Amino acid sequence: AAKAAGRGRHRFFEPAMEEQLRVQQTLKADLGRAMQNSEFELAFQPIIDLGSNQVRSFEALLRWRHPGQGCISPETFIALAEETGLIIPLGEWVLHRACAAAAIWRKGIRVAVNLSSGQFQSSDLPEAVADALAKTGLAPDMLELEITESVLLQHSETNLQTLKRLRELGVRIALDDFGTGYSSLSYLQRFPFNRIKVDRSFVMELPGHEESEVIVRAITDLGRSLGMAVTAEGVETRQQLDALRARGCDEAQGYFFSKPIAVEEIDGCLTRLEAARVWWSEPGSRRT
Ligand code: C2E
Ligand code: MG
Ligand code: MG
Ligand code: MG
């Protein structure tokens, strides 16, 4: 019976894989038309300074509204866009749109833009960044570029050169999803990032989970000694926020404050966060 069940599972598994491949192929083809059809949008999520309790920046997060399949996650389509090469024009579109938005929203609030591996390796990246700044009139230090550890996996001189060229433009650079990759420590020593973002997987387990507590504390200590701000991503509860504050985290981002929102909602979001500031800034008050 076990054997029959095993065979059954096997037969079931193959069509499922085929189906998945077929879906990927279709998405890849649709991706080509998605830009002309204006199916991409940016959502923005606030990042809060835990010292002043004010919004410090918004992270731009890409959304694909597929006509047949609804909203598709960047986790799925960024990889496909890398394979087709679309990532280059798409990445430039993101940079331009994000800078344009930040150029007109409340002064002093930065915008953070994610870069994929293909974008980062492209020799035209610094030019594309300079172009977006020039065309939108955004001050360079109002733009922060987020790169994940995995992008920097190879310790190449080219990577360091790219980071330096970007820095020379006056933009800021953050290391995203910190703690999930492998190459980070030596990079931190060799390149002065402005910010480290603690991955959500650690934040999720605060407070109380021993290993995550240790890791978060180690990262905040590291950030402090290297002069880099530390931001926690994926903060969903008051308890997580209090734990992060107690461990010396500088900034926080997550559903606790706001989900990623449309650009039209930014003003309202700032007003709402300002009004809510009092109760989350005091460790004593508990309203969640
Ligand atoms: P990321 O840069 O680490 O962005 C954080 C992700 O966590 C976002 O997912 C955000 O919506 C989600 N998030 C924020 N707060 C919370 C929370 O409290 N709880 C939970 N469960 N999730 C939260 P999203 O928007 O799906 O983006 C996923 C990843 O896709 C990003 O991770 C980034 O690596 C990549 N990505 C997004 N936009 C772009 C883009 O414009 N260009 C490139 N190259 N990559 C992008
Ligand atoms: Mg990011
Ligand atoms: Mg991240
Ligand atoms: Mg992440």
Coordinates of C-alpha atoms and ligand atoms in Angstrom, one line a residue:
A1 CA 0.0 0.0 0.0
A2 CA 2.9 2.3 0.9
K3 CA 4.4 1.6 -2.5
A4 CA 1.2 2.4 -4.3
A5 CA 0.8 5.6 -2.3
G6 CA 4.4 6.5 -3.1
R7 CA 3.8 6.0 -6.8
G8 CA 0.7 7.9 -6.6
R9 CA 2.5 10.9 -5.1
H10 CA 5.1 10.7 -7.7
R11 CA 2.5 10.8 -10.5
F12 CA 0.9 13.7 -8.8
F13 CA 4.2 15.6 -8.4
E14 CA 5.2 15.7 -12.0
P15 CA 2.2 17.5 -13.5
A16 CA 2.5 19.9 -10.5
M17 CA 6.1 20.7 -11.5
E18 CA 5.1 21.1 -15.1
E19 CA 2.3 23.4 -14.2
Q20 CA 4.6 25.5 -12.1
L21 CA 7.1 25.8 -15.0
R22 CA 4.3 26.7 -17.4
V23 CA 3.1 29.4 -15.0
Q24 CA 6.6 30.8 -14.7
Q25 CA 7.0 30.9 -18.5
T26 CA 3.6 32.7 -18.9
L27 CA 4.6 35.3 -16.3
K28 CA 7.9 35.8 -18.0
A29 CA 6.2 36.5 -21.3
D30 CA 3.6 38.8 -19.5
L31 CA 6.5 40.7 -17.9
G32 CA 7.6 42.0 -21.3
R33 CA 4.3 43.8 -21.8
A34 CA 3.8 44.9 -18.2
M35 CA 5.9 48.0 -18.5
Q36 CA 4.2 49.3 -21.7
N37 CA 0.8 48.5 -20.1
S38 CA 1.7 50.5 -16.9
E39 CA 1.1 47.5 -14.7
F40 CA 3.8 48.4 -12.2
E41 CA 3.3 50.7 -9.2
L42 CA 5.3 51.8 -6.3
A43 CA 4.1 51.4 -2.7
F44 CA 5.8 53.3 0.1
Q45 CA 6.4 52.1 3.7
P46 CA 7.5 54.5 6.5
I47 CA 10.6 54.0 8.5
I48 CA 10.4 55.6 12.0
D49 CA 13.3 57.1 14.0
L50 CA 13.0 55.7 17.5
G51 CA 14.8 58.7 19.0
S52 CA 12.5 61.4 17.7
N53 CA 9.6 59.1 16.9
Q54 CA 9.3 60.8 13.5
V55 CA 9.2 59.4 10.0
R56 CA 12.7 59.4 8.7
S57 CA 12.2 57.9 5.3
F58 CA 9.9 55.8 3.1
E59 CA 11.0 52.6 1.4
A60 CA 9.8 52.2 -2.2
L61 CA 8.4 48.7 -2.8
L62 CA 7.5 47.5 -6.3
R63 CA 4.1 46.1 -7.1
W64 CA 3.0 44.3 -10.3
R65 CA -0.8 44.5 -10.9
H66 CA -1.2 41.6 -13.3
P67 CA -4.4 42.0 -15.3
G68 CA -5.4 38.3 -14.8
Q69 CA -3.6 37.3 -11.6
G70 CA -3.9 40.3 -9.4
C71 CA -0.9 41.6 -7.4
I72 CA 2.2 39.6 -7.8
S73 CA 5.0 39.8 -5.2
P74 CA 8.4 41.1 -6.1
E75 CA 9.8 38.0 -4.5
T76 CA 8.4 36.2 -7.6
F77 CA 8.9 38.6 -10.5
I78 CA 12.3 40.3 -9.7
A79 CA 14.0 37.0 -10.4
L80 CA 12.1 36.7 -13.7
A81 CA 12.9 40.2 -14.6
E82 CA 16.6 39.5 -14.0
E83 CA 16.4 36.5 -16.4
T84 CA 14.8 38.5 -19.2
G85 CA 16.9 41.6 -18.7
L86 CA 13.9 43.7 -18.0
I87 CA 15.4 44.5 -14.6
I88 CA 17.5 47.3 -16.1
P89 CA 14.7 49.4 -17.6
L90 CA 12.4 48.4 -14.7
G91 CA 15.0 49.4 -12.1
E92 CA 15.5 52.7 -13.8
W93 CA 11.7 53.3 -13.8
V94 CA 11.7 52.6 -10.0
L95 CA 14.6 54.9 -9.3
H96 CA 13.0 57.7 -11.3
R97 CA 9.5 57.3 -9.8
A98 CA 10.8 57.0 -6.2
C99 CA 13.0 60.1 -6.6
A100 CA 10.2 62.1 -8.2
A101 CA 7.9 61.2 -5.3
A102 CA 10.5 62.2 -2.7
A103 CA 11.3 65.4 -4.4
I104 CA 7.8 66.7 -3.7
W105 CA 6.8 65.1 -0.4
R106 CA 7.6 66.6 3.0
K107 CA 11.1 68.1 3.2
G108 CA 13.8 66.1 5.0
I109 CA 12.1 62.7 4.5
R110 CA 14.3 60.3 2.5
V111 CA 13.4 57.6 0.0
A112 CA 15.0 54.1 0.0
V113 CA 15.2 52.1 -3.2
N114 CA 16.0 48.4 -3.4
L115 CA 18.6 47.2 -6.0
S116 CA 18.7 43.7 -7.3
S117 CA 21.8 41.8 -8.1
G118 CA 21.5 42.4 -11.9
Q119 CA 21.1 46.1 -11.4
F120 CA 24.0 46.3 -9.1
Q121 CA 26.3 44.4 -11.4
S122 CA 25.3 46.6 -14.4
S123 CA 28.0 49.0 -15.3
D124 CA 25.5 51.8 -16.0
L125 CA 24.1 51.9 -12.4
P126 CA 25.9 55.0 -11.2
E127 CA 24.8 56.8 -14.4
A128 CA 21.2 55.7 -13.9
V129 CA 21.2 57.0 -10.3
A130 CA 22.8 60.3 -11.3
D131 CA 20.2 60.6 -14.1
A132 CA 17.2 60.0 -11.8
L133 CA 18.6 62.6 -9.4
A134 CA 19.2 65.2 -12.1
K135 CA 15.8 64.7 -13.7
T136 CA 13.8 64.9 -10.5
G137 CA 15.9 67.5 -8.7
L138 CA 16.1 65.3 -5.6
A139 CA 19.1 66.0 -3.3
P140 CA 21.5 63.0 -3.4
D141 CA 21.5 62.5 0.3
M142 CA 17.7 62.2 0.3
L143 CA 18.2 58.9 -1.7
E144 CA 19.2 55.7 0.0
L145 CA 20.0 52.5 -2.0
E146 CA 19.4 49.2 -0.3
I147 CA 21.5 46.2 -1.3
T148 CA 21.2 42.7 0.2
E149 CA 24.2 40.7 1.4
S150 CA 23.6 38.2 -1.4
V151 CA 24.3 40.9 -4.0
L152 CA 27.7 41.3 -2.5
L153 CA 28.4 37.6 -2.2
Q154 CA 31.5 37.8 -4.3
H155 CA 34.1 40.0 -2.7
S156 CA 35.1 41.5 -6.0
E157 CA 37.0 44.7 -6.4
T158 CA 34.3 45.7 -8.9
N159 CA 31.6 45.6 -6.2
L160 CA 33.7 47.9 -4.0
Q161 CA 34.3 50.2 -6.9
T162 CA 30.6 50.4 -7.6
L163 CA 29.8 51.1 -4.0
K164 CA 32.4 53.9 -4.0
R165 CA 31.1 55.4 -7.3
L166 CA 27.6 55.5 -5.8
R167 CA 28.9 57.0 -2.6
E168 CA 30.7 59.7 -4.6
L169 CA 27.3 60.8 -6.0
G170 CA 26.4 61.6 -2.5
V171 CA 23.7 59.0 -2.1
R172 CA 23.4 56.8 1.0
I173 CA 23.8 53.0 1.0
A174 CA 22.1 50.5 3.3
L175 CA 22.8 46.8 3.7
D176 CA 19.4 45.0 3.6
D177 CA 18.2 41.8 5.2
F178 CA 21.3 41.7 7.4
G179 CA 22.0 38.5 9.1
T180 CA 20.7 36.2 6.4
G181 CA 23.7 36.1 4.2
Y182 CA 27.4 35.2 4.6
S183 CA 29.7 37.9 3.4
S184 CA 28.6 40.7 5.7
L185 CA 31.3 41.1 8.3
S186 CA 34.2 41.6 6.0
Y187 CA 32.1 44.0 3.8
L188 CA 31.2 46.0 6.8
Q189 CA 34.8 46.5 7.6
R190 CA 35.7 47.4 4.0
F191 CA 32.8 49.7 3.1
P192 CA 31.1 52.3 5.3
F193 CA 27.4 51.6 4.8
N194 CA 25.1 54.3 6.3
R195 CA 22.6 51.8 7.6
I196 CA 22.1 48.1 8.4
K197 CA 18.6 46.6 8.2
V198 CA 18.1 43.7 10.6
D199 CA 16.1 41.0 8.8
R200 CA 12.5 40.4 9.7
S201 CA 13.2 36.8 10.6
F202 CA 15.0 37.9 13.8
V203 CA 12.6 40.7 14.6
M204 CA 9.7 38.3 14.3
E205 CA 11.0 36.2 17.3
L206 CA 11.4 39.1 19.7
P207 CA 11.0 39.3 22.6
G208 CA 12.0 36.1 24.4
H209 CA 13.6 34.0 21.7
E210 CA 17.2 33.6 23.0
E211 CA 19.1 33.3 19.7
S212 CA 17.3 36.2 18.0
E213 CA 17.8 38.4 21.1
V214 CA 21.5 37.7 20.9
I215 CA 21.7 38.3 17.2
V216 CA 19.7 41.6 17.4
R217 CA 21.9 42.8 20.2
A218 CA 25.0 41.9 18.4
I219 CA 23.9 43.7 15.2
T220 CA 23.0 46.9 17.1
D221 CA 26.3 46.8 19.0
L222 CA 28.1 46.3 15.7
G223 CA 26.2 49.2 14.0
R224 CA 27.0 51.5 16.9
S225 CA 30.7 50.7 16.9
L226 CA 31.0 51.1 13.2
G227 CA 28.9 54.3 13.1
M228 CA 26.1 52.8 11.1
A229 CA 22.4 53.3 11.9
V230 CA 20.5 50.1 12.6
T231 CA 16.9 49.7 11.3
A232 CA 14.7 46.8 12.2
E233 CA 12.3 45.5 9.5
G234 CA 9.0 43.7 9.9
V235 CA 8.0 45.2 13.3
E236 CA 4.4 44.1 13.8
T237 CA 3.8 44.4 17.6
R238 CA 4.3 46.7 20.4
Q239 CA 6.3 44.1 22.3
Q240 CA 8.7 43.8 19.4
L241 CA 9.1 47.6 19.3
D242 CA 9.8 47.9 23.0
A243 CA 12.3 45.1 22.8
L244 CA 14.1 46.7 19.8
R245 CA 14.2 50.1 21.6
A246 CA 15.6 48.5 24.7
R247 CA 18.3 46.9 22.6
G248 CA 19.4 50.2 21.1
C249 CA 17.9 49.9 17.7
D250 CA 17.8 53.3 15.9
E251 CA 14.9 52.9 13.5
A252 CA 12.0 50.6 12.9
Q253 CA 9.7 49.7 10.0
G254 CA 6.8 47.3 9.8
Y255 CA 3.0 46.8 9.8
F256 CA 2.9 48.1 13.4
F257 CA 3.4 51.6 12.0
S258 CA 2.0 51.1 8.5
K259 CA 1.8 48.7 5.6
P260 CA 3.2 49.9 2.3
I261 CA 0.8 52.5 0.9
A262 CA 0.1 54.3 -2.4
V263 CA 1.9 57.6 -2.9
E264 CA -1.4 59.5 -2.6
E265 CA -1.7 58.2 1.0
I266 CA 1.6 59.5 2.2
D267 CA 0.3 62.8 3.6
G268 CA -2.5 61.0 5.5
C269 CA 0.0 58.4 6.8
L270 CA 2.3 61.1 8.1
T271 CA -0.6 62.8 9.9
R272 CA -1.8 59.6 11.4
L273 CA 1.7 58.6 12.6
E274 CA 2.2 62.0 14.1
A275 CA -1.0 61.7 16.1
A276 CA -0.1 58.1 17.3
R277 CA 3.4 59.1 18.3
V278 CA 2.6 59.7 22.0
W279 CA 1.5 56.3 22.8
W280 CA 4.2 54.3 21.1
S281 CA 7.0 56.5 22.2
E282 CA 6.3 55.8 25.8
P283 CA 7.4 52.3 26.9
G284 CA 4.7 52.4 29.6
S285 CA 1.6 52.9 27.5
R286 CA 0.1 49.7 26.1
R287 CA -2.5 50.0 23.4
T288 CA -1.7 47.1 21.2
Ligands
C2E1 P1 12.8 44.1 1.5 O1 13.6 45.1 0.8 O2 13.5 43.4 2.6 O3 11.4 44.7 1.9 C1 10.7 44.4 3.0 C2 9.6 43.5 2.7 O4 8.9 43.2 3.9 C3 8.5 44.1 1.8 O5 7.9 43.0 1.1 C4 7.5 44.6 2.8 O6 6.2 44.8 2.3 C5 7.5 43.5 3.9 N1 7.1 44.0 5.2 C6 7.3 45.2 5.7 N2 6.9 45.3 7.0 C7 6.4 44.0 7.3 C8 5.8 43.5 8.4 O7 5.6 44.1 9.5 N3 5.4 42.1 8.4 C9 5.6 41.4 7.2 N4 5.2 40.1 7.2 N5 6.2 41.9 6.1 C10 6.6 43.2 6.1 P2 7.7 43.1 -0.5 O8 7.2 44.5 -0.8 O9 6.9 42.0 -0.9 O10 9.1 43.0 -1.1 C11 9.9 41.9 -1.0 C12 11.3 42.1 -1.5 O11 11.3 42.3 -2.9 C13 12.0 43.3 -0.9 O12 12.4 42.9 0.4 C14 13.0 43.6 -1.9 O13 14.1 42.7 -1.7 C15 12.4 43.2 -3.2 N6 11.9 44.4 -3.8 C16 10.8 45.2 -3.6 N7 10.7 46.3 -4.4 C17 11.8 46.2 -5.2 C18 12.3 47.0 -6.2 O14 11.8 48.1 -6.6 N8 13.5 46.6 -6.8 C19 14.1 45.5 -6.4 N9 15.3 45.2 -7.1 N10 13.7 44.7 -5.5 C20 12.5 45.0 -4.8
MG2 MG 14.6 46.7 1.3
MG3 MG 14.8 44.0 4.0
MG4 MG 13.6 41.3 3.6

